[in-house]
CSV table of N, CA and C in Angstrom, one decimal:
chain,number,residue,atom,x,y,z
A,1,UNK,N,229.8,45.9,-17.1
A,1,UNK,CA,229.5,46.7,-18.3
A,1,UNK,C,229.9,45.8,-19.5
A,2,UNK,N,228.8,45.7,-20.5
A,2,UNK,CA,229.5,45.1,-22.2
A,2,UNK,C,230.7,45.5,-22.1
A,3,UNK,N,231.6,44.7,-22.8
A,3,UNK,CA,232.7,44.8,-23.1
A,3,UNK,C,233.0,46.1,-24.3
A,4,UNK,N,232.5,45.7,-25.1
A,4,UNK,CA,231.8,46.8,-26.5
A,4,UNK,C,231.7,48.3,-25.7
A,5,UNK,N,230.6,48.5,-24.9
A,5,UNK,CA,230.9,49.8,-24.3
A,5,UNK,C,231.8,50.1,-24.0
A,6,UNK,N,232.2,49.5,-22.8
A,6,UNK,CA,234.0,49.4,-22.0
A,6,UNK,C,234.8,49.6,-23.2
A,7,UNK,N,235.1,49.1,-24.0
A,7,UNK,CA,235.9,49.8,-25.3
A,7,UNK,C,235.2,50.9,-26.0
A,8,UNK,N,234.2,51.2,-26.0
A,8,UNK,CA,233.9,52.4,-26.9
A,8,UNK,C,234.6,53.9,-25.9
A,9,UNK,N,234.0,53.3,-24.3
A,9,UNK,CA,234.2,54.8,-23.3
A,9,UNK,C,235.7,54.9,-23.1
A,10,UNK,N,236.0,53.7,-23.5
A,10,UNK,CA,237.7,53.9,-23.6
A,10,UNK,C,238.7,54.9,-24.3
A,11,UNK,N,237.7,54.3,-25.5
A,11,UNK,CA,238.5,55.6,-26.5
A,11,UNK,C,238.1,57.3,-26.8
A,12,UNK,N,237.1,57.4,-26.0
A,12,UNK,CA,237.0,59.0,-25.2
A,12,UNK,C,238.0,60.2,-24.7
A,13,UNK,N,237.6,61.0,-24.6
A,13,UNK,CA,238.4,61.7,-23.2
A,13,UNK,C,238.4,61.4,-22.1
A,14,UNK,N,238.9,61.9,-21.6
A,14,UNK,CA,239.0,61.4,-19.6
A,14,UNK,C,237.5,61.8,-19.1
A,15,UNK,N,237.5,63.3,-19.9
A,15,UNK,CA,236.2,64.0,-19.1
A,15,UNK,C,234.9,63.2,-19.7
A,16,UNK,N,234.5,63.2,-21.4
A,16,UNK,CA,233.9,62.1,-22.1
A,16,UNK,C,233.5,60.7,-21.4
A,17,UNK,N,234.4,60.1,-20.6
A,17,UNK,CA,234.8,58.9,-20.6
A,17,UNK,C,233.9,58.8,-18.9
A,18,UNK,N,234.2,60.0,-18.4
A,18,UNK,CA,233.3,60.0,-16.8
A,18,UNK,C,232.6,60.0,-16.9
A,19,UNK,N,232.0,61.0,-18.0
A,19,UNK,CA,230.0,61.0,-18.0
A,19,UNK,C,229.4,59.5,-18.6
A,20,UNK,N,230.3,59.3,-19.9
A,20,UNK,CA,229.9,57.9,-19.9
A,20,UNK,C,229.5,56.8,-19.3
A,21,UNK,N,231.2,56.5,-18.7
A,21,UNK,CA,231.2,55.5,-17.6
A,21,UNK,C,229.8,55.6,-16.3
A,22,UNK,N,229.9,56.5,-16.2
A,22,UNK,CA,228.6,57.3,-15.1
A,22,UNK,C,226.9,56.7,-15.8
A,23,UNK,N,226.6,57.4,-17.1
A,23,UNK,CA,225.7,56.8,-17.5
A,23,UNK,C,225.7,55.3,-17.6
A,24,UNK,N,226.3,54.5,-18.3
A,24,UNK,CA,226.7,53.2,-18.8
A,24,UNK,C,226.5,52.2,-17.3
A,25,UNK,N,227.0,52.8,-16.3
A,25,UNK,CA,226.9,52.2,-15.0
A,25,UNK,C,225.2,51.9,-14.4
A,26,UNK,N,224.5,53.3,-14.3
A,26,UNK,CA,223.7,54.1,-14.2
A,26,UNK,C,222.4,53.2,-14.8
A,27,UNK,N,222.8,53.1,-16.0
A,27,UNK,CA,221.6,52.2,-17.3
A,27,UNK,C,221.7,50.7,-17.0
A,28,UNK,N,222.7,50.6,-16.9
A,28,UNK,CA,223.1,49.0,-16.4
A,28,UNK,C,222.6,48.6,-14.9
A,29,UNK,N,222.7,49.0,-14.2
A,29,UNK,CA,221.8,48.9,-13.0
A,29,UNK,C,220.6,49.0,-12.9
A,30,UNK,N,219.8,49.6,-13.8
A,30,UNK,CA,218.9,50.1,-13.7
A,30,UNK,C,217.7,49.6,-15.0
A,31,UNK,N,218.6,49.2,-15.6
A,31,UNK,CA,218.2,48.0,-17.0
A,31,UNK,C,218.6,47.1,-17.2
A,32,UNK,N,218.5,46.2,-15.6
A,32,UNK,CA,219.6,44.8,-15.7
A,32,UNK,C,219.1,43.7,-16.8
A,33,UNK,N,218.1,44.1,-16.9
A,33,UNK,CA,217.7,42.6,-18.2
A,33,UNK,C,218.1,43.3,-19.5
A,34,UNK,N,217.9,44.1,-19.8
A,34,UNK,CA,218.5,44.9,-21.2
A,34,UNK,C,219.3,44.3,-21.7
A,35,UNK,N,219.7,44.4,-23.1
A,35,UNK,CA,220.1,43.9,-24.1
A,35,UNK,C,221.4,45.1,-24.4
A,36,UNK,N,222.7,45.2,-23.9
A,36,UNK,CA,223.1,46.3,-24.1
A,36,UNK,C,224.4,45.5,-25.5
A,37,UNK,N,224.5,46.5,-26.5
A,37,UNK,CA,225.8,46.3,-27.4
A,37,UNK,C,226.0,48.0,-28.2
A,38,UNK,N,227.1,48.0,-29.0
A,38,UNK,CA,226.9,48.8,-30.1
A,38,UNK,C,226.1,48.7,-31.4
A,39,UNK,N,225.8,49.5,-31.3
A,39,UNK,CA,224.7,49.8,-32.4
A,39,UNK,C,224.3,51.1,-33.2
A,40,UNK,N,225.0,50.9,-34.4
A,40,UNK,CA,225.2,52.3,-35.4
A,40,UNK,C,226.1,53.4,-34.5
A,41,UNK,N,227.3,52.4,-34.0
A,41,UNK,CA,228.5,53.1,-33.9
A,41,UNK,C,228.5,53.6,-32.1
A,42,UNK,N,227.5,53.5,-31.8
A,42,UNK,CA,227.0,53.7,-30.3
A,42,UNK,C,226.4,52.9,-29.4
A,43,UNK,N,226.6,53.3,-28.1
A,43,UNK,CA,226.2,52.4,-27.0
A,43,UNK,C,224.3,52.7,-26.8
A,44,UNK,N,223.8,51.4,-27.1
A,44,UNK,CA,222.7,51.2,-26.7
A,44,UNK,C,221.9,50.0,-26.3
A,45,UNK,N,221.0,50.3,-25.3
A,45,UNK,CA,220.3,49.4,-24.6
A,45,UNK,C,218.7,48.9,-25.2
A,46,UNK,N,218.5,47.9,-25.3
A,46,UNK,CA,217.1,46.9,-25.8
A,46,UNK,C,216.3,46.1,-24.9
A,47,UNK,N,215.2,46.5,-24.9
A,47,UNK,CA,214.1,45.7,-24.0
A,47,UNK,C,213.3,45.0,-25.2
A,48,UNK,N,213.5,43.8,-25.4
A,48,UNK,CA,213.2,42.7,-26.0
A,48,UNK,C,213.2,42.8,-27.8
A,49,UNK,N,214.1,43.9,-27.6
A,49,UNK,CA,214.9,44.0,-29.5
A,49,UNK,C,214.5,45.2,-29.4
A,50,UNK,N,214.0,46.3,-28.7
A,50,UNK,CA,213.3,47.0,-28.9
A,50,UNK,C,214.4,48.2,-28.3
A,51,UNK,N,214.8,49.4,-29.3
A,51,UNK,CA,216.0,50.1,-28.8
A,51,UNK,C,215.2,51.0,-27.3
A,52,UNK,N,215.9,51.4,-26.2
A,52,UNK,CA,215.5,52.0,-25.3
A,52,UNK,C,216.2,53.6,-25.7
A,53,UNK,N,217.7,53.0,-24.6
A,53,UNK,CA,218.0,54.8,-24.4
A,53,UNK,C,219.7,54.3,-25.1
A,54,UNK,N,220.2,55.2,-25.0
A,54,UNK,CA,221.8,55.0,-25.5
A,54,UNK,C,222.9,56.4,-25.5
A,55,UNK,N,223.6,56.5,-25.6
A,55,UNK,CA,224.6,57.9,-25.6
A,55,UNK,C,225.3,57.8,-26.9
A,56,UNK,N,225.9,59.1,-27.3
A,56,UNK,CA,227.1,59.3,-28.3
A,56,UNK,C,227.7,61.2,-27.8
A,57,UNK,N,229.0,60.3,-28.6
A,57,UNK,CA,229.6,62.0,-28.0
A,57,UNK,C,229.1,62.5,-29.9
A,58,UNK,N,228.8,63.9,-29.2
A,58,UNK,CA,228.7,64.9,-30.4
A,58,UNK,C,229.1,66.0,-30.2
A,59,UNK,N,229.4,67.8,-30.8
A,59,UNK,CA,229.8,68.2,-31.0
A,59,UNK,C,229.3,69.6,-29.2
A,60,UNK,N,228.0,69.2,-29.3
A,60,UNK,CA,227.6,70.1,-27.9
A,60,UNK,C,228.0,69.2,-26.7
A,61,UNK,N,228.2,67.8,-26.5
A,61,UNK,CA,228.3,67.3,-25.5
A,61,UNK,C,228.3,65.8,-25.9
A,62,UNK,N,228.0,65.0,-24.5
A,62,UNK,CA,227.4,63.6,-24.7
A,62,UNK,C,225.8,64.0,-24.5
A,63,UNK,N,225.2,63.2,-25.6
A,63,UNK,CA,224.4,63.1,-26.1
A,63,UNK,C,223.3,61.8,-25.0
A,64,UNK,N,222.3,62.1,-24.2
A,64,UNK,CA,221.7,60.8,-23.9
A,64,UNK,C,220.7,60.9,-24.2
A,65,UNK,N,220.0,59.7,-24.9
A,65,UNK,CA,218.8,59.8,-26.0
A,65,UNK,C,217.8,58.7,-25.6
A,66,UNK,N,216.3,58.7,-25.4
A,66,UNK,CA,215.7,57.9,-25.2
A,66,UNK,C,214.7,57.9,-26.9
A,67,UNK,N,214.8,56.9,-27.2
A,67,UNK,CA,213.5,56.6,-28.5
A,67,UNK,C,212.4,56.7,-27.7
A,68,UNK,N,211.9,56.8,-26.9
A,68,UNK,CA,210.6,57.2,-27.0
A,68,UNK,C,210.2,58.2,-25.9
A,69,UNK,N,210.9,59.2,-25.4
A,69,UNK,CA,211.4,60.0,-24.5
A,69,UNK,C,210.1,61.1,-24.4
A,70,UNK,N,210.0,61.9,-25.7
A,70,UNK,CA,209.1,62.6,-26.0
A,70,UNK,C,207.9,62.2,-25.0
A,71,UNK,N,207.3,61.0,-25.0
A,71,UNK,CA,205.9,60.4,-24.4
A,71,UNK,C,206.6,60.7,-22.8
A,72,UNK,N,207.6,60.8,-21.9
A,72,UNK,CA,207.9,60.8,-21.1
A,72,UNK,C,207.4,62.1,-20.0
A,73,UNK,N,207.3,63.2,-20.4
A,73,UNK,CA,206.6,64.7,-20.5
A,73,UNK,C,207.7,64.8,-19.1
A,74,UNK,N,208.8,65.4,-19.2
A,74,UNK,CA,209.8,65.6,-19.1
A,74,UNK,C,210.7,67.0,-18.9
A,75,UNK,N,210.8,67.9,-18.5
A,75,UNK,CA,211.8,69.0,-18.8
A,75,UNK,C,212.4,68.9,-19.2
A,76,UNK,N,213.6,68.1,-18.3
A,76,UNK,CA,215.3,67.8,-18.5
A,76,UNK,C,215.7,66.7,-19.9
A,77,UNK,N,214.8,66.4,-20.2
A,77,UNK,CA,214.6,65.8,-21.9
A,77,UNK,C,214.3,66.6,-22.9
A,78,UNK,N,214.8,68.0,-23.0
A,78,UNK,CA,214.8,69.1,-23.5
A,78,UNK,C,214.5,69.0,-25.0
A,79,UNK,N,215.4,68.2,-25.7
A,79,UNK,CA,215.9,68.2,-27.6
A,79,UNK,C,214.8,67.0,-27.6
A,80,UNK,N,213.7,67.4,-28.1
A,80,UNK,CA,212.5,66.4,-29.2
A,80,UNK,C,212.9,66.2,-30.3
A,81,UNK,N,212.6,64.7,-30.8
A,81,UNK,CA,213.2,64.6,-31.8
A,81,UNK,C,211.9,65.3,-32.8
A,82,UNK,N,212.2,65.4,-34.6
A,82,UNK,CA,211.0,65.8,-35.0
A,82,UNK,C,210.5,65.0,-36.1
A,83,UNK,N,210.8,63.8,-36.2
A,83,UNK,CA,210.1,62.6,-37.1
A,83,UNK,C,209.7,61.7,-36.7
A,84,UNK,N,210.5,61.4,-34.8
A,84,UNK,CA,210.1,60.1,-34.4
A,84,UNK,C,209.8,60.4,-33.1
A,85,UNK,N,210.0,59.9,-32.1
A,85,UNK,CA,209.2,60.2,-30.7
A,85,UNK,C,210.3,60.1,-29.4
A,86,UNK,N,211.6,60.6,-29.9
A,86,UNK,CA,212.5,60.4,-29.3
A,86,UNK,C,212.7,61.9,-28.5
A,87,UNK,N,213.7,61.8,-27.7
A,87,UNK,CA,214.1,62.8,-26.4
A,87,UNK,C,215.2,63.2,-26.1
A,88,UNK,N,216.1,64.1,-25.9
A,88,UNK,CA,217.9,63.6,-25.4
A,88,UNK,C,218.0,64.7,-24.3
A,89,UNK,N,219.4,64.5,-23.8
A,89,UNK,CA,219.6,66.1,-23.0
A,89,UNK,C,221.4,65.5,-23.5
A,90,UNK,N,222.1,66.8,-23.3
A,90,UNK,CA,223.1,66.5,-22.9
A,90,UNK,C,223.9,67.2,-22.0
A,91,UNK,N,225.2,66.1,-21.7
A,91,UNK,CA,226.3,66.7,-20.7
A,91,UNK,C,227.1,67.2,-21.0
A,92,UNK,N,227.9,67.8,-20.5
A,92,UNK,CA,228.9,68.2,-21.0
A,92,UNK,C,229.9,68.5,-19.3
A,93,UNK,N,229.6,68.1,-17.9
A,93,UNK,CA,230.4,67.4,-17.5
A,93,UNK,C,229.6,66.5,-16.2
A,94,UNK,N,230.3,65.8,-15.7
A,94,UNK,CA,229.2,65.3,-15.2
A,94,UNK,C,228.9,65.2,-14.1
A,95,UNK,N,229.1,65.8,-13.6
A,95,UNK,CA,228.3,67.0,-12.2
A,95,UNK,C,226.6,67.2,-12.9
A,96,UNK,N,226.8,67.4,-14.4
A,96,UNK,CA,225.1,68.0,-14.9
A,96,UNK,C,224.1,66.7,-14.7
A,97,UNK,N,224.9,65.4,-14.6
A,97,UNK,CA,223.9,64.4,-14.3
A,97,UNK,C,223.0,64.4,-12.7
A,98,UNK,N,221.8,64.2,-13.5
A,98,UNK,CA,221.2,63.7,-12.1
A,98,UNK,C,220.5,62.4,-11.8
A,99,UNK,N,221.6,61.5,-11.4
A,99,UNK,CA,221.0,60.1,-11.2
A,99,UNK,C,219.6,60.1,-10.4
A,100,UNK,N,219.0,60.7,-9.9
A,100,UNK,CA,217.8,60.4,-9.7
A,100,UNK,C,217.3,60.7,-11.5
A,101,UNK,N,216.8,61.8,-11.9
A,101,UNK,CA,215.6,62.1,-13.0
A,101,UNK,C,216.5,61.1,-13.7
A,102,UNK,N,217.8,60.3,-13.7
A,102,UNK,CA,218.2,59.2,-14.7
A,102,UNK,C,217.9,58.2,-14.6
A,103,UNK,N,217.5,57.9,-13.6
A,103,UNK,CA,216.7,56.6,-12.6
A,103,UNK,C,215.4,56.9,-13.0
A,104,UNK,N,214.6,57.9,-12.8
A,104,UNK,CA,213.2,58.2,-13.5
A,104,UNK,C,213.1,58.1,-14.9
A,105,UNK,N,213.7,58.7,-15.7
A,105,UNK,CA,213.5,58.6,-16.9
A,105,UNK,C,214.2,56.9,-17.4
A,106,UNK,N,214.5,56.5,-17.3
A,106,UNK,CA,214.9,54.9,-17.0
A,106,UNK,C,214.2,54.2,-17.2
A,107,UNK,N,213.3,54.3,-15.6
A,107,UNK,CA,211.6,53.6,-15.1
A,107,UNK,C,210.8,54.2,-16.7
A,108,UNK,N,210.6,55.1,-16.8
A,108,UNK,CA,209.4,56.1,-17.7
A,108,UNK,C,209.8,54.7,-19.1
A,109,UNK,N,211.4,54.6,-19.0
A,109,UNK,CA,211.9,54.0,-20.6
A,109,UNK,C,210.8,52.3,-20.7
A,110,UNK,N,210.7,51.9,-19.3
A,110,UNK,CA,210.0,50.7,-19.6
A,110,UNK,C,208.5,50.9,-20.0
A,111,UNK,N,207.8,51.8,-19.4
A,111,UNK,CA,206.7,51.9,-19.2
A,111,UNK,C,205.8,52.4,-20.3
A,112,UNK,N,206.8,53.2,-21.2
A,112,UNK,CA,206.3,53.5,-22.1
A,112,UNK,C,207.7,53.6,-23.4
A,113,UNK,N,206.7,52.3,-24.3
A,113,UNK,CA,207.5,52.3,-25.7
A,113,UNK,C,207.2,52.7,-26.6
A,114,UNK,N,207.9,52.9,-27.8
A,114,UNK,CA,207.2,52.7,-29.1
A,114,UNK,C,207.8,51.4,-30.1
A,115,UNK,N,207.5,51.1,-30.6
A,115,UNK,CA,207.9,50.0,-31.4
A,115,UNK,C,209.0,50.0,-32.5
A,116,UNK,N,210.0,50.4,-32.2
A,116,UNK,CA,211.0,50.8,-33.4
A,116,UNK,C,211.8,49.3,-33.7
A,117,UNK,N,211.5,48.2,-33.2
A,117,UNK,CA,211.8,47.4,-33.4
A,117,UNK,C,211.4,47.0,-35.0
A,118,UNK,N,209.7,47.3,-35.3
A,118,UNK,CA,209.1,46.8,-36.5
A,118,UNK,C,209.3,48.4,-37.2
A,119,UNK,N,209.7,49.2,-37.3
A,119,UNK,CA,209.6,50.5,-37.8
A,119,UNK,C,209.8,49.9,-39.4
A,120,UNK,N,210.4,49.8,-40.0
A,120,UNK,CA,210.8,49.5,-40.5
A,120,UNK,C,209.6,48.1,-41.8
A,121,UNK,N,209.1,47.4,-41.2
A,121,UNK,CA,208.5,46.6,-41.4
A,121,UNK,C,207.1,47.7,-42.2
A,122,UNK,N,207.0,48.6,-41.2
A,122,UNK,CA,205.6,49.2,-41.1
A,122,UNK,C,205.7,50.1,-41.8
A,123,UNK,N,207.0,50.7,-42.6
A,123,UNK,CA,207.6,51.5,-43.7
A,123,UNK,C,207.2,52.6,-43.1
A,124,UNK,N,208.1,53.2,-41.9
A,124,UNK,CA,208.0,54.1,-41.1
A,124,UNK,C,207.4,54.4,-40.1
A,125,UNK,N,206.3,54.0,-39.7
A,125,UNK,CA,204.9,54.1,-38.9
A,125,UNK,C,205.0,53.7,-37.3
A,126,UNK,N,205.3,54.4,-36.3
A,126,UNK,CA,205.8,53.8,-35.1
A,126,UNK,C,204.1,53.6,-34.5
A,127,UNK,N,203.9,52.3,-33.8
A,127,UNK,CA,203.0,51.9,-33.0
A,127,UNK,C,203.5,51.9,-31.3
A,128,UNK,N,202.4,52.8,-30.5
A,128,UNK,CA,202.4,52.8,-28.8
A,128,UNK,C,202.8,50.5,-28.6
A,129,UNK,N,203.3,50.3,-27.7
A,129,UNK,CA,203.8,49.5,-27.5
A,129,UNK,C,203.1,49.1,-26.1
A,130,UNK,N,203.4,49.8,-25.3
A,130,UNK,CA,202.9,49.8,-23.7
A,130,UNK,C,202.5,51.7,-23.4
């Protein structure tokens, strides 16, 4: 695991700190070429600069968010984002994970991007990628 993560899930709770570690394991296995560091305070992973999926603790739970999740057509990616094409669910212990649909939604994270790498360039405007 990044070291960066490894210190971020550190400073968690115990309970925090299992769903994390769980995800973080989970993503990393399963995103071994990814690009994982912190980024805007949180653990996230990159397929060729391009943000994928990542976690943060928030106030309902841990937070797991795909940027382009939405295109995924999904149940258990419940919370759409509403300006960009993003997706989350969260835990709150982690028993609620299910490493399979996290292993699926994973696969889905390669197959279908959007370009938030250039967002920015394009003064907002996200382009299908794959």
């Amino acid at each position: 695991m990044n070291l960066e993560i490894l210190t971020f899930n550190e400073k968690l709770s115990p309970h925090d700190k299992e769903i994390c570690d769980l995800l973080a394991s989970v993503i990393d296995a399963e995103l071994s070429d990814a690009e994982s560091k912190i980024w805007h305070a949180h653990p996230v992973w990159f397929l060729d600069g391009n943000p994928i999926v990542g976690y943060s603790k928030q106030k309902p739970g841990v937070r797991l968010m795909f940027w382009s999740g939405a295109g995924f057509d999904e149940e258990g990616l419940n919370i759409r984002g509403k300006k960009f094409k993003d997706a989350s669910v969260f835990y709150n212990h982690v028993s609620d994970i299910e490493t399979n649909d996290l292993k699926r939604w994973l696969q889905k994270s390669r197959e279908i991007q959007w370009d938030y790498k250039n967002i920015v360039k394009r003064k907002g405007h996200l382009e299908r990628l794959i």
